Structures are given as structure tokens and as C-alpha cells.
Tab-separated table of C-alpha atoms in Angstrom:
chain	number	residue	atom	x	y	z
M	1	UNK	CA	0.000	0.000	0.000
M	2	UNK	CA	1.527	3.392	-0.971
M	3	UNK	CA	0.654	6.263	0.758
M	4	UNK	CA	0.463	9.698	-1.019
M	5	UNK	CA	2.633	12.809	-0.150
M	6	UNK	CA	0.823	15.806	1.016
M	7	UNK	CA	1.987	19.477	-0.218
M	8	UNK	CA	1.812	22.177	2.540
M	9	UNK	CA	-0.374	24.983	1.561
M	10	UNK	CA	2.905	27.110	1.318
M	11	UNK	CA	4.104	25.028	-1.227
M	12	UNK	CA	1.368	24.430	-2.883
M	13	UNK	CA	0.779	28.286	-3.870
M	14	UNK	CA	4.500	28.125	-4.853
M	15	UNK	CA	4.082	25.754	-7.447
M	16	UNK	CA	0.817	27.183	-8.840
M	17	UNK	CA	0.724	27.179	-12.431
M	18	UNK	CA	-1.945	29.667	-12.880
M	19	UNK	CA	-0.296	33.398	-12.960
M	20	UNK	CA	-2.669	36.280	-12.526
M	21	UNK	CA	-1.910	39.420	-14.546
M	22	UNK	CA	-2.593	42.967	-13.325
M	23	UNK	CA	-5.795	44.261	-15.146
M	24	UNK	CA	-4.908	46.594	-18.143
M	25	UNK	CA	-4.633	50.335	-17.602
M	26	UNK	CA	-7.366	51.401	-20.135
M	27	UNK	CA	-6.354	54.063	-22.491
M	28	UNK	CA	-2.301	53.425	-21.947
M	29	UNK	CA	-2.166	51.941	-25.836
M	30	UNK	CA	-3.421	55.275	-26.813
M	31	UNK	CA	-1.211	57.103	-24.481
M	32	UNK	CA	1.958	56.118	-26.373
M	33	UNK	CA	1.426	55.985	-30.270
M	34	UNK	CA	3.715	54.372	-32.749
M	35	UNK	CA	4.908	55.674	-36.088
M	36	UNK	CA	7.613	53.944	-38.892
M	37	UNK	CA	10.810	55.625	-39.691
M	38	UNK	CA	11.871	56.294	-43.190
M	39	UNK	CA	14.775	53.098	-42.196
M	40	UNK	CA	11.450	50.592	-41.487
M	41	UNK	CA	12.284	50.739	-37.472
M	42	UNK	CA	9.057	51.060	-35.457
M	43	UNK	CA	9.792	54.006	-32.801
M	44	UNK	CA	7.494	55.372	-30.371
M	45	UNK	CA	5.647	58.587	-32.266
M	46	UNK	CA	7.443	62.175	-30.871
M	47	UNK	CA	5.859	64.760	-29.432
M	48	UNK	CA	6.696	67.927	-30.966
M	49	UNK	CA	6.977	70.075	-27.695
M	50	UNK	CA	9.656	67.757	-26.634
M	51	UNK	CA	12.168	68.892	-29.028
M	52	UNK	CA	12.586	72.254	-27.398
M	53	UNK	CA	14.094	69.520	-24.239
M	54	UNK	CA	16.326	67.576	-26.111
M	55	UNK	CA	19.705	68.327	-26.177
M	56	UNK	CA	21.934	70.339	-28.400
M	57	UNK	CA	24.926	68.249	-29.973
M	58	UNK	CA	27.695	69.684	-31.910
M	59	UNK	CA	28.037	68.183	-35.595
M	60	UNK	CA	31.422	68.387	-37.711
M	61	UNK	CA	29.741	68.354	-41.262
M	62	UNK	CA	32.338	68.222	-43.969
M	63	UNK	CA	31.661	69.802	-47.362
M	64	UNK	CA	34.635	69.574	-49.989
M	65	UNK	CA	37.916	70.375	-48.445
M	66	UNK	CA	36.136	72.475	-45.362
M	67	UNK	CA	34.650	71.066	-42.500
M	68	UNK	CA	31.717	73.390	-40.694
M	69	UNK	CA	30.804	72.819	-37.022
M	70	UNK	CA	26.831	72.979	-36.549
M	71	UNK	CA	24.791	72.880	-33.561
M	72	UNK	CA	21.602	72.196	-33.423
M	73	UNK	CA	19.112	69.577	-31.689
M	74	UNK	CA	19.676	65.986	-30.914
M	75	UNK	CA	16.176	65.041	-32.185
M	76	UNK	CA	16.520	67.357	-35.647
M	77	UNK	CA	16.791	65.771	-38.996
M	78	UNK	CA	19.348	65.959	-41.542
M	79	UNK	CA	17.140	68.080	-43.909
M	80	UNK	CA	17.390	70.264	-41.088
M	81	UNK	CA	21.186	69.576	-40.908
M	82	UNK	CA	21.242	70.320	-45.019
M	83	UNK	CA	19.419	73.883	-44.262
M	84	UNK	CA	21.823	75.355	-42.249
M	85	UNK	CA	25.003	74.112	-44.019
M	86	UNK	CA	23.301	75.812	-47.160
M	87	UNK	CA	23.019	78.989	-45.182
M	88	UNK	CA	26.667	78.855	-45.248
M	89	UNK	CA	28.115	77.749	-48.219
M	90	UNK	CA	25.178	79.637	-50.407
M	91	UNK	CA	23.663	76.177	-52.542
M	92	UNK	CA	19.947	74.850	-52.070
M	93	UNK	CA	19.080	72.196	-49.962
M	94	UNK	CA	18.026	70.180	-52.740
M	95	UNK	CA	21.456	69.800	-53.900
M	96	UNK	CA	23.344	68.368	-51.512
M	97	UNK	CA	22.776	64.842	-49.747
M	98	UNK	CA	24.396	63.904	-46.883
M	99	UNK	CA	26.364	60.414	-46.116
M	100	UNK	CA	26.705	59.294	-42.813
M	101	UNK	CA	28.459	55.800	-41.866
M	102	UNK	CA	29.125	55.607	-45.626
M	103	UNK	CA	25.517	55.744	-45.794
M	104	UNK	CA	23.337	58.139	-47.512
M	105	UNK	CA	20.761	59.416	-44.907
M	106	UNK	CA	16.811	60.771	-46.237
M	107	UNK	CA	16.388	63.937	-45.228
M	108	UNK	CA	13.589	63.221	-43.088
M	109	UNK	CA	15.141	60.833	-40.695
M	110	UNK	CA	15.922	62.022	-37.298
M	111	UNK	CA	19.759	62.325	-36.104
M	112	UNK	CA	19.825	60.329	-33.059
M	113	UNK	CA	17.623	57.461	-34.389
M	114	UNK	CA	20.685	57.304	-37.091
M	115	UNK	CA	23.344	57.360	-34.366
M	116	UNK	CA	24.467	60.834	-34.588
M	117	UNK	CA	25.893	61.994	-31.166
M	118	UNK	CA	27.918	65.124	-29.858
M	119	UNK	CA	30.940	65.372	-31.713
M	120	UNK	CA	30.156	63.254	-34.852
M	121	UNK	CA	31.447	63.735	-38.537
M	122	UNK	CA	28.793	63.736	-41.279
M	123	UNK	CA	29.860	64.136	-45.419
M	124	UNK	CA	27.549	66.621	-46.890
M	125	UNK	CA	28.232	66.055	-51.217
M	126	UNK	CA	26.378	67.725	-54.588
M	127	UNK	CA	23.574	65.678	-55.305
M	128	UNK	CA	23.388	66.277	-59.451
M	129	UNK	CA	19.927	64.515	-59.779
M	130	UNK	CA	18.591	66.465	-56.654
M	131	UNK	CA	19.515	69.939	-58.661
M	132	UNK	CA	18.319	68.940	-62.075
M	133	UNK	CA	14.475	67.364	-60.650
M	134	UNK	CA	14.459	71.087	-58.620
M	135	UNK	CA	15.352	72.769	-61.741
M	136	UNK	CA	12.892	70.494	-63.529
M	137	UNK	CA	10.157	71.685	-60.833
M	138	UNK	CA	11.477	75.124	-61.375
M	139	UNK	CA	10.604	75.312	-64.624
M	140	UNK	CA	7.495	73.420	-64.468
M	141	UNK	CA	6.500	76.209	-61.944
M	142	UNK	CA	7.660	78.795	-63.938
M	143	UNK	CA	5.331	77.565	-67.142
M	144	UNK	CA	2.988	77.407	-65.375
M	145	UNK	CA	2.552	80.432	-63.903
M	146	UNK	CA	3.649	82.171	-67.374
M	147	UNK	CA	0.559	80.282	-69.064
M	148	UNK	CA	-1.745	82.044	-65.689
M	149	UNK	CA	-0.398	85.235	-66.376
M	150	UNK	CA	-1.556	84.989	-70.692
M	151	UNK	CA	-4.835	83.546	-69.551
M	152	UNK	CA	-5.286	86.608	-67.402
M	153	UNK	CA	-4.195	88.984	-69.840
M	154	UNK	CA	-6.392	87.297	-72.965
M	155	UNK	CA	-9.362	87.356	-70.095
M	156	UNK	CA	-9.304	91.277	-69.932
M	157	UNK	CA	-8.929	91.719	-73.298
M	158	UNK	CA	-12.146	89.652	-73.924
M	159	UNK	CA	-13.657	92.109	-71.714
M	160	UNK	CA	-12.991	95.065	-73.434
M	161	UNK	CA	-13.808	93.725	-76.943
M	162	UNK	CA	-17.188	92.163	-74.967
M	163	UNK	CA	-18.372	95.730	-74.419
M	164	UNK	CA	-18.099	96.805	-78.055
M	165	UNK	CA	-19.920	93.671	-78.893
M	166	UNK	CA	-22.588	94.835	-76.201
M	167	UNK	CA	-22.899	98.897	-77.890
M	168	UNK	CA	-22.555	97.358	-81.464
M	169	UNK	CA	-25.650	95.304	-80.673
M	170	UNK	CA	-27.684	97.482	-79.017
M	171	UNK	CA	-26.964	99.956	-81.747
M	172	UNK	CA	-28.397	97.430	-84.428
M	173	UNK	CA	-31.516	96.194	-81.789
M	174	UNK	CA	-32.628	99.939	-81.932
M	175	UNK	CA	-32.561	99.519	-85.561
M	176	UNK	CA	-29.484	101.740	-86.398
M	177	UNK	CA	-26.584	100.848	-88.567
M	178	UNK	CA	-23.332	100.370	-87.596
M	179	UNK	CA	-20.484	100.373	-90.808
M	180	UNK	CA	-18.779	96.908	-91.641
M	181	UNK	CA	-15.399	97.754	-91.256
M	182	UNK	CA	-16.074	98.100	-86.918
M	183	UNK	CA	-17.838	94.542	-87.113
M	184	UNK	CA	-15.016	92.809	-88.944
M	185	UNK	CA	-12.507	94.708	-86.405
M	186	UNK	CA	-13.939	92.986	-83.723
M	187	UNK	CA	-14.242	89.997	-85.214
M	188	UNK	CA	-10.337	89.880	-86.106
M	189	UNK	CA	-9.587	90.902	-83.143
M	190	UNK	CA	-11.383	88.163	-81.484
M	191	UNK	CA	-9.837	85.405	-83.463
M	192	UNK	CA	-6.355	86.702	-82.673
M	193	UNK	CA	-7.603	85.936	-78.792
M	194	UNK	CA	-8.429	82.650	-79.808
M	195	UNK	CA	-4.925	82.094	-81.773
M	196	UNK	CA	-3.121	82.806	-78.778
M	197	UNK	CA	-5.420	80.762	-76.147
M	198	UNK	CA	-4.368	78.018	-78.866
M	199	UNK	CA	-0.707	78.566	-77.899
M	200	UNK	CA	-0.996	78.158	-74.677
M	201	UNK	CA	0.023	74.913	-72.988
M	202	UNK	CA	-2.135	74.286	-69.698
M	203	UNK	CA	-1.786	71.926	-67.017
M	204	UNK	CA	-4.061	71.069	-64.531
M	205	UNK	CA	-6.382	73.581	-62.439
M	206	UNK	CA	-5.421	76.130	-66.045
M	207	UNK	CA	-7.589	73.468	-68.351
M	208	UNK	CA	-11.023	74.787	-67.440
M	209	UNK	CA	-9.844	78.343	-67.435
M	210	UNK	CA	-8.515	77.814	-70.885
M	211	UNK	CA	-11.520	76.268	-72.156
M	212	UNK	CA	-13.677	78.970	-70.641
M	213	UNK	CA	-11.699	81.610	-72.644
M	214	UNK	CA	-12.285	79.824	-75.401
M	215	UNK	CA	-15.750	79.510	-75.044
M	216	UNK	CA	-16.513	83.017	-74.468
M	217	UNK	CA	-14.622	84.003	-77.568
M	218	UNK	CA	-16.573	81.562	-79.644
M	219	UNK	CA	-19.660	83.231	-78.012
M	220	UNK	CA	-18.674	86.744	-78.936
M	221	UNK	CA	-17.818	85.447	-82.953
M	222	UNK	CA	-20.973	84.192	-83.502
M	223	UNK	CA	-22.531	86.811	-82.493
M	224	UNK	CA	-20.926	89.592	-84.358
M	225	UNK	CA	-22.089	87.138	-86.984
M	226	UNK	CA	-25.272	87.407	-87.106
M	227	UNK	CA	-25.524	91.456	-86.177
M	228	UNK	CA	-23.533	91.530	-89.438
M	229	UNK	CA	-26.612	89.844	-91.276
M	230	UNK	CA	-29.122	92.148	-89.215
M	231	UNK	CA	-26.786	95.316	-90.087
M	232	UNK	CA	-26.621	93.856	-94.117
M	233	UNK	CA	-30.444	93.484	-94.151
M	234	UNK	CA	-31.026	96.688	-92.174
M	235	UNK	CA	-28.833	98.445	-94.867
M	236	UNK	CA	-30.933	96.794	-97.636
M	237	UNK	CA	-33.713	97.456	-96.392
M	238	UNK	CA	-33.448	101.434	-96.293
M	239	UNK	CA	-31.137	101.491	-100.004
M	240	UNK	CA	-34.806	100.434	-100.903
M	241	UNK	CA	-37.132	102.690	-99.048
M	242	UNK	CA	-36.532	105.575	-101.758
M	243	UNK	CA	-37.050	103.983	-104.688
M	244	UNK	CA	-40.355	102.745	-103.487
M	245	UNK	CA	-41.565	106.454	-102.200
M	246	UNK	CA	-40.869	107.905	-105.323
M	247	UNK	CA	-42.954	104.832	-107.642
M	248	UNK	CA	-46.121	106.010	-104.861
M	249	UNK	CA	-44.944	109.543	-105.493
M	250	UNK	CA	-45.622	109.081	-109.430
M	251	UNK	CA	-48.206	107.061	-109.331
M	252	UNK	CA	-50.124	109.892	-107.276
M	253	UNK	CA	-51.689	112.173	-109.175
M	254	UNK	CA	-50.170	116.046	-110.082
M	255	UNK	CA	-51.548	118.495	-107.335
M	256	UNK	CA	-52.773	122.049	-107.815
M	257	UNK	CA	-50.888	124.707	-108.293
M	258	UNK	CA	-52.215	127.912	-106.925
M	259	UNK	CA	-51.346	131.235	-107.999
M	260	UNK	CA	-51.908	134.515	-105.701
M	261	UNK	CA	-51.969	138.042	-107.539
M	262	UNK	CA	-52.110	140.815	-105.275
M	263	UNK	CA	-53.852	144.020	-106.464
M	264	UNK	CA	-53.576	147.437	-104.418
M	265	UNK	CA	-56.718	148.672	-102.588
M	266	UNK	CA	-55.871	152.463	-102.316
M	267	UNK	CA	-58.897	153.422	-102.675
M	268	UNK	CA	-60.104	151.697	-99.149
M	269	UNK	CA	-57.714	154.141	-97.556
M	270	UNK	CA	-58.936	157.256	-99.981
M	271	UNK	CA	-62.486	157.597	-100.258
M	272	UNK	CA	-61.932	160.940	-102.518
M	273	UNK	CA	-59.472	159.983	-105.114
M	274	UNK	CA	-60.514	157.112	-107.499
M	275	UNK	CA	-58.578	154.182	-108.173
M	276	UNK	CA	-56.945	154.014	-111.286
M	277	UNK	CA	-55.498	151.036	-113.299
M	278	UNK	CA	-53.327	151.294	-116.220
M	279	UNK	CA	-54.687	149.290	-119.096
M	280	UNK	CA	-51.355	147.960	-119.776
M	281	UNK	CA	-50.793	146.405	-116.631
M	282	UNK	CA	-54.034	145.239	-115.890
M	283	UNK	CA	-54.670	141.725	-116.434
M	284	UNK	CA	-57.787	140.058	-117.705
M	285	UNK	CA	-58.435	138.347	-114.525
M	286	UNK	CA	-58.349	141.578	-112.614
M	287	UNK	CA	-60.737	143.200	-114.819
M	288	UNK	CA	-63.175	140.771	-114.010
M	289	UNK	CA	-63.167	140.642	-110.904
M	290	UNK	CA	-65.586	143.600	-109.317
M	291	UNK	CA	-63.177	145.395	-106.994
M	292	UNK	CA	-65.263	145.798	-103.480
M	293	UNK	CA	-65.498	149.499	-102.035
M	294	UNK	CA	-66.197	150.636	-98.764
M	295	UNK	CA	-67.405	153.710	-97.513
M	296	UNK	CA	-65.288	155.167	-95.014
M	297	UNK	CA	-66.554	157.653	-91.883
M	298	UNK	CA	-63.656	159.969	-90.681
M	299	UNK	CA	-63.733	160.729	-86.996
């Protein structure tokens, strides 16, 4: 018979496989966040208020022959690094790289995540590619904002040529005319716009303003167009007016002509001298007609 071996309570908890865990702090994975460094290395996310704490190292940053001592924070980054160097050798940023460890570094990646302590040495070099894609950029830039500045320009001078289209067709709505050579003016001048909107080479958020240019001076041509077949008619229309008043004209007939002949009533004014007409001047109408005499009171 075998008899069985007891454990004393003490032991017995000392032995226990079951481990109990302390309950977890709730909000303490949010507390500390997590971000990926340019390198793939998973580092606790920084706060940007604790930069101002970290401390300020002294870099030996050799460019060419010369070496340049820098200080600036522990927690910077080497664009940072590449800023101030270029502040004192007079090149861009973008065209430089820096090589540390015989390594080249990305210019957002922090300084001490990559090692660099007080009193390191960092190779600063031309980067070639770096300055031709910023001079690529540069240029790209610069078109663009040259191609802004002609769509602006083109856009005003629509405007002005928009208000002579505006008086040239209220001009012809009020049924006046307005002389061919001003509506073919316009109309040149409008298709030069358009010419030079066709030269134009836009990218991007310049497309629709491009097109909208366009489109207004399309707008403007066509209808200079047809006020120059209102103004055509209009002038046909009153070439013919006098013909036809002169065809009613002749087809009325002759009107009267009426004569006047004045004779001289002295007589009215002299009761006692006679009236007297010369036979020779006396004409065979007046002779006929009974002169009318009055008799005359004086007072």
C-alpha cells in the first residue's frame, strides 16, 4: 500500500501554475502611439513640444575640403542639418545629400535614431539629380505660372472687346446701322484671342480656365455674326425705301398749283381819289373781278 505525499499549503501556492496578470490600464495603448521611420524601425511617435528639451549636440559636417561645425538639436533631422550648411556655403538644400556611416541618410530621418551623437562627422556632397528634378520643378513652376499670367491677360482683353460687342448690338436692336469695317474689327480681333489661347500649354487647375476663354470668344464670334446679317439686311432694307416712295410719289396724281396776284386797294384808304389802273398792266383776270369798295366815316 503506498501512501500519497501531502503538499503544505505554502508550497502548494509556490508551485501554482496559474499566474494572474494585473488588469490593463485602459487608455495606456493610446497614451503612447507608434509611427515607422523612413529606415522601417518602429519608434514610439514624438511629441513635438519635446524637441525644445532635447539636447543640443555639436556636428562636424564636412563639405569639400572644409569642415563646418553645426549645432543644433539631438532630435533634428538631416534636412534640417542640409538647411543650415546651405546657409553657409550659399547652394539649395536640394542639392546636396548627406552620407553618414558611408551611408546616404533621407532627409527626413531624425539624427539620433541614425546614431548621430555630440561630436560626430557627417559628409555633406552635390547631389546632381537632386539639382536637375528642382530645376525640372522650377521650370514646371515657372510655365505654369507664365501660361496664368496669358490667360489673365487674354481674359481682360475679352472684356474690353465684350463691351463693343454689347454697344454694337444694341446699336443694331434699336434699328441703327453700324459700318462693316467696326464689325469685322472685332471679329479679327477676337480670333487673334483665340490664336493665342491656342498657344498656350495648360496643365491642370489652367484646363477649365482655358476652355472657358475659349468659349466666351466663340460666343462673342458668332454673335458679331449674325448682327452683321441684321446690319446687311437693315442696310438693304433702307437702299430700298426711296425707290419705293418715289414709284407712290408718281403714281399719285399732279396736285394744284395755286397762284396769288395781289392788287392794291388804295382806294379803301382814300375815299376821294378814285382808283386808277393802267390798261397795260391790268390783267384780264383783274378786270373781271368787281373790286369791293367801302365807304369810309372819318372821326
Amino acid at each position: 500500500m503506498m501512501l500519497g505525499r501531502t503538499k503544505s499549503p505554502a508550497a502548494a501556492k509556490e508551485f501554482s501554475p496559474v499566474k494572474t496578470f494585473p488588469a490593463a490600464v485602459p487608455g495606456a495603448d493610446e497614451a503612447h502611439q507608434w509611427e515607422v521611420r523612413p529606415g522601417g524601425m518602429l519608434v514610439q511617435k514624438r511629441d513635438p513640444d519635446s524637441v525644445a528639451a532635447a539636447p543640443t549636440i555639436r556636428v562636424r559636417v564636412k563639405y569639400g575640403a572644409a569642415y563646418h561645425e553645426i549645432y543644433l538639436s539631438s532630435q533634428s533631422t538631416f534636412g534640417e542639418l542640409k538647411k543650415l550648411l546651405s546657409e553657409r556655403i550659399g547652394l539649395h538644400p536640394e542639392d546636396l545629400k548627406v552620407v553618414y556611416k558611408e551611408k546616404e541618410r533621407d532627409p527626413s530621418a531624425y539624427l539620433d535614431i541614425s546614431g548621430v551623437k555630440d561630436g560626430s562627422k557627417v559628409v555633406v556632397v552635390d547631389d546632381p539629380a537632386g539639382r536637375a528634378k528642382r530645376l525640372l520643378e522650377m521650370r514646371h513652376r515657372a510655365k505654369i505660372a507664365k501660361a496664368s499670367n496669358s490667360i489673365s491677360q487674354i481674359s481682360l482683353e475679352v472684356d474690353k472687346l465684350a463691351s463693343q460687342v454689347s454697344e454694337l448690338d444694341a446699336i443694331v436692336t434699336k434699328g441703327g446701322k453700324v459700318a462693316k469695317k467696326d464689325v469685322a474689327n472685332l471679329i479679327e480681333l477676337l480670333m487673334n484671342q483665340l490664336v493665342k489661347l491656342d498657344g498656350i500649354v495648360a496643365d491642370g487647375d489652367l484646363k477649365p480656365q482655358k476652355r472657358m476663354q475659349e468659349r466666351r470668344v466663340q460666343k462673342y464670334v458668332e454673335k458679331l455674326d449674325v448682327l452683321k446679317v441684321k446690319n446687311d439686311a437693315l442696310k438693304t432694307t433702307n437702299e430700298h425705301m426711296p425707290a419705293q416712295q418715289l414709284q407712290q410719289k408718281q403714281q399719285q396724281p399732279p396736285p394744284s398749283v395755286v397762284t396769288t396776284k395781289w392788287e392794291t386797294f388804295d382806294s379803301l384808304f382814300s375815299p376821294t381819289t378814285p382808283a386808277t389802273i393802267t390798261p397795260a398792266t391790268a390783267t384780264p383776270n383783274a378786270s373781271s373781278v368787281p373790286s369791293p369798295r367801302f365807304d369810309w366815316e372819318l372821326f
